[in-house]
XYZ file of C-alpha atoms in Angstrom:
372
model
C -68.334 39.930 215.673
C -70.890 41.813 217.656
C -74.043 43.223 216.099
C -75.223 46.133 218.051
C -77.823 48.276 218.664
C -80.852 46.012 218.053
C -84.189 44.607 219.330
C -83.279 41.310 220.043
C -85.623 38.394 219.537
C -85.215 36.553 222.777
C -85.764 33.252 224.232
C -89.266 34.550 225.880
C -90.263 35.529 222.525
C -90.283 38.935 223.129
C -87.940 42.002 221.456
C -85.558 43.377 224.058
C -82.609 46.211 223.433
C -79.235 44.368 223.164
C -76.858 42.868 220.778
C -75.593 39.652 219.392
C -72.612 37.614 219.759
C -71.289 35.677 217.027
C -68.050 33.413 217.285
C -67.271 31.538 213.730
C -70.630 29.705 212.759
C -72.795 29.877 216.193
C -74.380 32.556 218.382
C -71.863 33.303 221.494
C -72.539 35.915 224.398
C -68.900 36.359 225.109
C -67.830 36.822 221.470
C -65.125 39.379 221.193
C -65.380 43.012 219.713
C -63.219 42.175 216.942
C -65.808 43.445 214.655
C -68.935 45.335 214.991
C -71.991 45.672 212.894
C -74.311 48.543 213.526
C -77.847 47.316 213.646
C -79.457 50.460 213.763
C -82.338 49.949 215.894
C -83.391 47.036 213.696
C -85.235 44.060 214.813
C -82.647 41.177 215.043
C -84.750 37.987 214.525
C -83.652 34.392 213.869
C -83.553 33.394 210.058
C -86.769 32.008 208.994
C -87.253 28.351 208.270
C -89.625 27.206 205.658
C -90.622 23.909 205.982
C -93.227 23.502 203.392
C -92.760 25.235 200.017
C -92.255 23.697 196.355
C -90.527 25.997 194.647
C -89.828 29.853 193.524
C -87.854 31.541 190.399
C -89.121 29.229 187.709
C -87.540 26.159 189.662
C -89.564 23.437 191.654
C -87.844 20.954 193.991
C -89.127 18.036 192.054
C -87.166 19.505 189.135
C -84.668 16.951 190.830
C -81.695 18.710 189.890
C -78.871 20.550 191.588
C -79.304 23.891 189.539
C -83.155 23.678 190.822
C -82.100 23.277 194.396
C -79.465 25.855 194.376
C -81.952 28.128 192.352
C -84.498 27.501 195.623
C -81.563 28.045 197.860
C -80.401 31.338 196.555
C -83.981 32.638 196.507
C -85.186 31.753 199.910
C -81.878 33.143 201.388
C -82.362 36.269 199.778
C -85.708 36.718 201.298
C -84.315 35.987 205.065
C -85.184 31.960 204.904
C -81.955 30.769 206.182
C -83.464 27.158 206.308
C -85.438 24.898 204.320
C -87.223 21.692 203.942
C -88.697 21.701 200.264
C -91.564 19.675 199.546
C -92.278 16.877 196.976
C -95.326 16.258 195.391
C -97.673 13.298 194.642
C -95.491 11.375 192.076
C -94.379 8.156 191.159
C -91.496 6.270 193.100
C -88.787 6.330 190.455
C -89.137 10.370 190.311
C -89.191 10.683 193.797
C -86.101 8.568 194.357
C -84.351 10.968 191.998
C -85.671 14.130 193.642
C -84.231 12.399 197.183
C -80.946 11.480 195.559
C -80.651 15.018 194.650
C -81.177 16.368 198.124
C -78.773 13.851 199.316
C -75.906 15.214 197.043
C -76.858 19.019 197.668
C -73.451 20.320 199.491
C -75.044 23.590 200.985
C -72.337 25.583 200.104
C -74.113 28.618 199.309
C -77.855 30.055 199.959
C -80.317 28.995 202.442
C -79.297 25.679 204.070
C -81.511 22.437 202.796
C -82.135 20.824 206.430
C -84.926 18.509 205.298
C -87.481 17.264 202.640
C -91.326 17.465 203.411
C -92.701 14.493 201.588
C -96.248 15.833 200.547
C -97.847 12.555 199.068
C -98.244 10.014 197.478
C -99.877 8.764 200.623
C -103.456 10.928 200.525
C -107.016 10.933 199.278
C -107.814 11.441 196.462
C -110.981 13.419 197.104
C -109.252 15.833 198.910
C -105.917 15.691 196.409
C -106.145 19.661 196.072
C -103.484 20.361 192.914
C -101.879 16.592 193.493
C -102.021 14.447 190.557
C -104.435 11.624 191.270
C -102.789 9.463 188.995
C -99.619 8.888 191.194
C -102.091 8.625 194.512
C -100.680 5.542 196.373
C -102.008 3.784 199.499
C -99.656 4.115 202.657
C -96.620 1.871 202.194
C -94.003 2.182 204.742
C -91.395 -0.004 202.842
C -91.518 2.703 199.964
C -91.241 5.780 202.492
C -88.281 3.694 203.847
C -86.610 3.214 200.368
C -87.229 6.874 199.913
C -85.751 7.911 203.063
C -82.542 5.812 202.739
C -81.954 7.365 198.815
C -81.936 10.812 200.362
C -79.485 10.120 203.227
C -82.433 9.981 206.010
C -83.407 13.786 205.574
C -87.028 13.244 205.199
C -88.231 15.295 208.151
C -91.979 15.225 207.421
C -94.319 12.727 205.396
C -97.757 13.918 204.815
C -100.728 11.062 205.428
C -104.372 10.678 204.989
C -105.141 8.743 207.887
C -108.209 7.439 206.703
C -106.646 5.290 203.870
C -106.503 1.421 204.431
C -103.003 0.822 206.442
C -102.564 4.324 207.438
C -102.553 3.669 211.359
C -99.763 0.751 210.650
C -97.842 3.086 208.621
C -97.735 5.600 211.404
C -96.376 2.895 213.564
C -93.758 2.209 211.244
C -92.250 5.329 210.298
C -92.976 7.577 213.432
C -89.348 6.715 214.766
C -87.955 8.123 211.605
C -90.156 11.271 210.702
C -93.004 13.411 211.575
C -95.986 12.089 210.454
C -98.392 15.089 208.988
C -101.897 14.736 208.558
C -102.673 15.859 205.182
C -104.643 15.929 202.170
C -107.782 14.107 203.719
C -111.503 13.532 204.515
C -110.505 12.265 208.182
C -113.383 12.544 210.514
C -112.752 13.757 214.379
C -112.257 10.076 215.437
C -109.860 9.076 212.885
C -107.710 12.288 212.892
C -107.436 11.661 216.944
C -106.771 8.135 216.600
C -103.849 8.959 214.036
C -102.537 11.687 216.616
C -102.651 8.939 219.364
C -100.778 6.909 216.999
C -97.936 9.099 216.551
C -98.675 11.835 214.014
C -97.741 15.201 215.083
C -98.621 17.790 212.597
C -100.920 19.030 210.056
C -100.275 20.010 206.471
C -101.619 23.745 205.483
C -104.619 23.664 208.083
C -108.013 24.222 206.565
C -106.713 23.731 202.995
C -107.248 19.974 201.468
C -109.540 18.713 204.656
C -112.883 18.763 205.988
C -114.263 22.346 207.450
C -114.762 22.766 210.925
C -118.363 22.525 211.921
C -120.141 22.292 215.783
C -121.236 18.671 214.833
C -118.239 17.837 212.665
C -114.984 19.236 213.842
C -112.795 17.103 211.878
C -109.054 17.334 211.828
C -109.138 20.577 212.896
C -111.276 19.884 216.198
C -108.693 17.144 216.611
C -105.717 18.834 216.138
C -106.936 21.660 218.875
C -107.409 18.810 221.364
C -104.025 17.148 221.169
C -101.846 19.663 222.685
C -98.773 18.162 220.905
C -99.660 18.733 217.199
C -98.315 21.501 215.368
C -100.357 23.157 212.650
C -98.940 24.715 209.151
C -100.546 27.968 208.282
C -100.587 29.694 204.859
C -100.736 33.803 205.415
C -100.706 34.668 201.920
C -104.026 36.440 201.958
C -105.450 34.094 199.202
C -105.670 30.776 201.275
C -107.391 31.663 204.647
C -109.626 34.814 205.541
C -107.598 37.025 207.749
C -110.493 36.665 210.506
C -109.996 32.594 210.457
C -106.227 33.732 210.815
C -106.854 35.532 214.118
C -109.279 32.730 214.898
C -106.641 30.355 214.707
C -104.271 31.944 216.648
C -106.639 32.088 219.528
C -107.286 28.652 219.318
C -103.917 27.262 218.823
C -101.824 30.076 220.165
C -98.291 30.959 218.906
C -96.946 28.102 220.625
C -98.364 25.508 218.115
C -98.780 27.248 214.487
C -95.998 27.055 212.168
C -96.033 29.549 208.983
C -95.219 28.506 205.748
C -95.258 29.486 202.662
C -96.495 26.466 200.368
C -94.980 28.362 197.292
C -94.527 27.522 194.051
C -91.888 27.986 191.009
C -94.123 31.400 190.043
C -93.086 32.846 193.334
C -90.729 35.786 192.508
C -91.877 35.835 188.880
C -94.095 37.462 186.383
C -97.615 36.441 185.729
C -98.158 33.661 183.614
C -98.289 29.983 183.013
C -95.967 27.767 184.893
C -96.372 24.001 186.591
C -96.780 22.207 189.242
C -96.375 18.327 190.039
C -96.817 18.072 186.171
C -99.701 20.250 185.965
C -100.332 23.785 184.234
C -100.714 26.596 186.995
C -101.326 30.291 186.077
C -100.471 33.136 188.412
C -101.758 36.402 188.513
C -100.411 38.557 191.299
C -100.184 36.250 194.364
C -102.784 33.768 193.208
C -101.565 30.469 191.779
C -104.677 28.517 190.454
C -104.929 24.999 188.123
C -106.862 25.768 185.217
C -110.234 24.714 187.082
C -109.951 27.422 189.543
C -107.943 25.252 192.263
C -105.873 27.109 194.256
C -102.012 25.356 193.461
C -99.791 26.249 196.208
C -98.924 30.137 196.885
C -97.053 32.693 194.979
C -95.505 34.303 198.442
C -92.384 33.659 199.930
C -92.343 33.206 203.712
C -90.896 36.413 204.712
C -93.772 38.271 202.739
C -96.383 35.431 204.730
C -94.723 37.116 208.020
C -95.763 40.739 206.932
C -99.084 40.078 205.526
C -99.778 38.191 208.802
C -98.547 41.357 210.694
C -99.378 44.338 208.716
C -102.748 42.871 207.109
C -104.136 40.798 209.422
C -103.115 41.950 213.072
C -100.944 39.291 214.391
C -98.404 40.607 216.417
C -94.910 40.762 215.444
C -93.364 38.556 218.268
C -96.434 35.647 217.193
C -95.479 36.189 213.496
C -91.794 35.667 213.942
C -92.127 32.571 216.520
C -94.267 30.941 213.940
C -91.876 31.209 211.308
C -88.719 30.574 213.456
C -88.695 28.321 216.618
C -91.910 26.582 215.979
C -90.931 24.914 212.698
C -87.649 23.945 214.045
C -89.350 22.631 217.026
C -91.801 20.747 214.716
C -89.433 18.784 212.739
C -86.956 18.238 215.512
C -84.033 20.765 215.003
C -84.598 23.150 217.121
C -81.197 22.117 219.004
C -79.622 23.982 216.362
C -82.156 26.335 214.343
C -85.228 28.588 215.359
C -83.822 31.110 217.909
C -81.039 33.395 218.890
C -79.457 31.218 221.924
C -75.918 30.595 222.702
C -74.785 27.600 220.675
C -77.119 27.803 217.960
C -76.126 28.720 214.207
C -75.918 32.333 213.822
C -78.432 32.621 211.416
C -79.377 36.311 211.977
C -81.907 38.678 209.793
C -82.188 42.927 210.512
C -85.535 43.960 209.988
C -86.448 47.880 209.998
C -89.777 49.144 211.298
C -91.875 48.239 208.069
C -90.370 45.239 208.197
C -88.014 45.436 205.445
C -84.748 43.256 205.374
C -81.426 45.603 206.528
C -79.235 42.697 206.599
C -78.688 38.885 206.772
C -76.154 36.812 208.479
C -75.900 32.847 207.597
C -73.998 30.905 210.237
C -71.957 33.930 211.176
C -71.447 35.453 207.863
C -72.849 38.667 206.610
C -74.827 37.602 203.067
C -74.253 39.702 200.150
C -77.238 41.157 198.635
């Protein structure tokens, strides 16, 4: 198959007029013209990868059921997100074990491909718990992590950690060979965050949120991440979590080489306004804002493709940068760029066609056109 008449998001992260060859499940420049799909001048981008979201359409990953995982996968694919690493919450080990086992059992027969788990909690700070449940906050425990990773079939791609907590540095040393350690829900100062990065942490969860703010005398996690060139940072561009000026400033500081756009969406995403749940706590959705009863922001109610649109249309981020930060960078940050995140020969043929208004015109999942 060949997808013709498209603006291809090339390996230099620019759009170029061209076509895409697909042979079986993979991108192949020399694919035969046995079938031609007319892209009608659309942008052809890699399928998005959301490495941090909790739920959508009335389901949460921590429901720990096949029904929930499939609902998440179906909705995400319909939004042009072809690969997902849904996130857990701060819960007890028994519940997290059940969630991990459900993920391990999922077959990826349809919908977005579940390529891993983002373990957000319980190794966090109570002072910066955000919408996490304080009752289940746990000291950093490598043995607990390894038990959960074993239950998942070894697919925990990322684990959140407050590096100021007792035992955190030893935790990093013990798990960094098995997963990505992400600084998150933390009161850490600059020196503590830098120590964590030097030990092997390489990621920051939802930058600015659930951490001390950046200031000229106390740059904190944000300043430390900026000073460490191998650290990726997550950014929620839903128009609620971070002011547009702060988004633009972040792109100037970190550039589009180190930012990963995420949705951090919860079960109210794709649903009408009303009361929902996150980690066992009541959440109230109004428009694209989701909050706890006390007004604390509780994840987002926006999918990743809509975050890309907001970044481009409302925040002034170039389309090329937004696409890179929602495709290649997430795949690189969790070690999956060999198969995902770009339209290079040999990678999975996950392709999304967008018109000039960034509306989806077609989705290909591993070479097959998705019925929408």
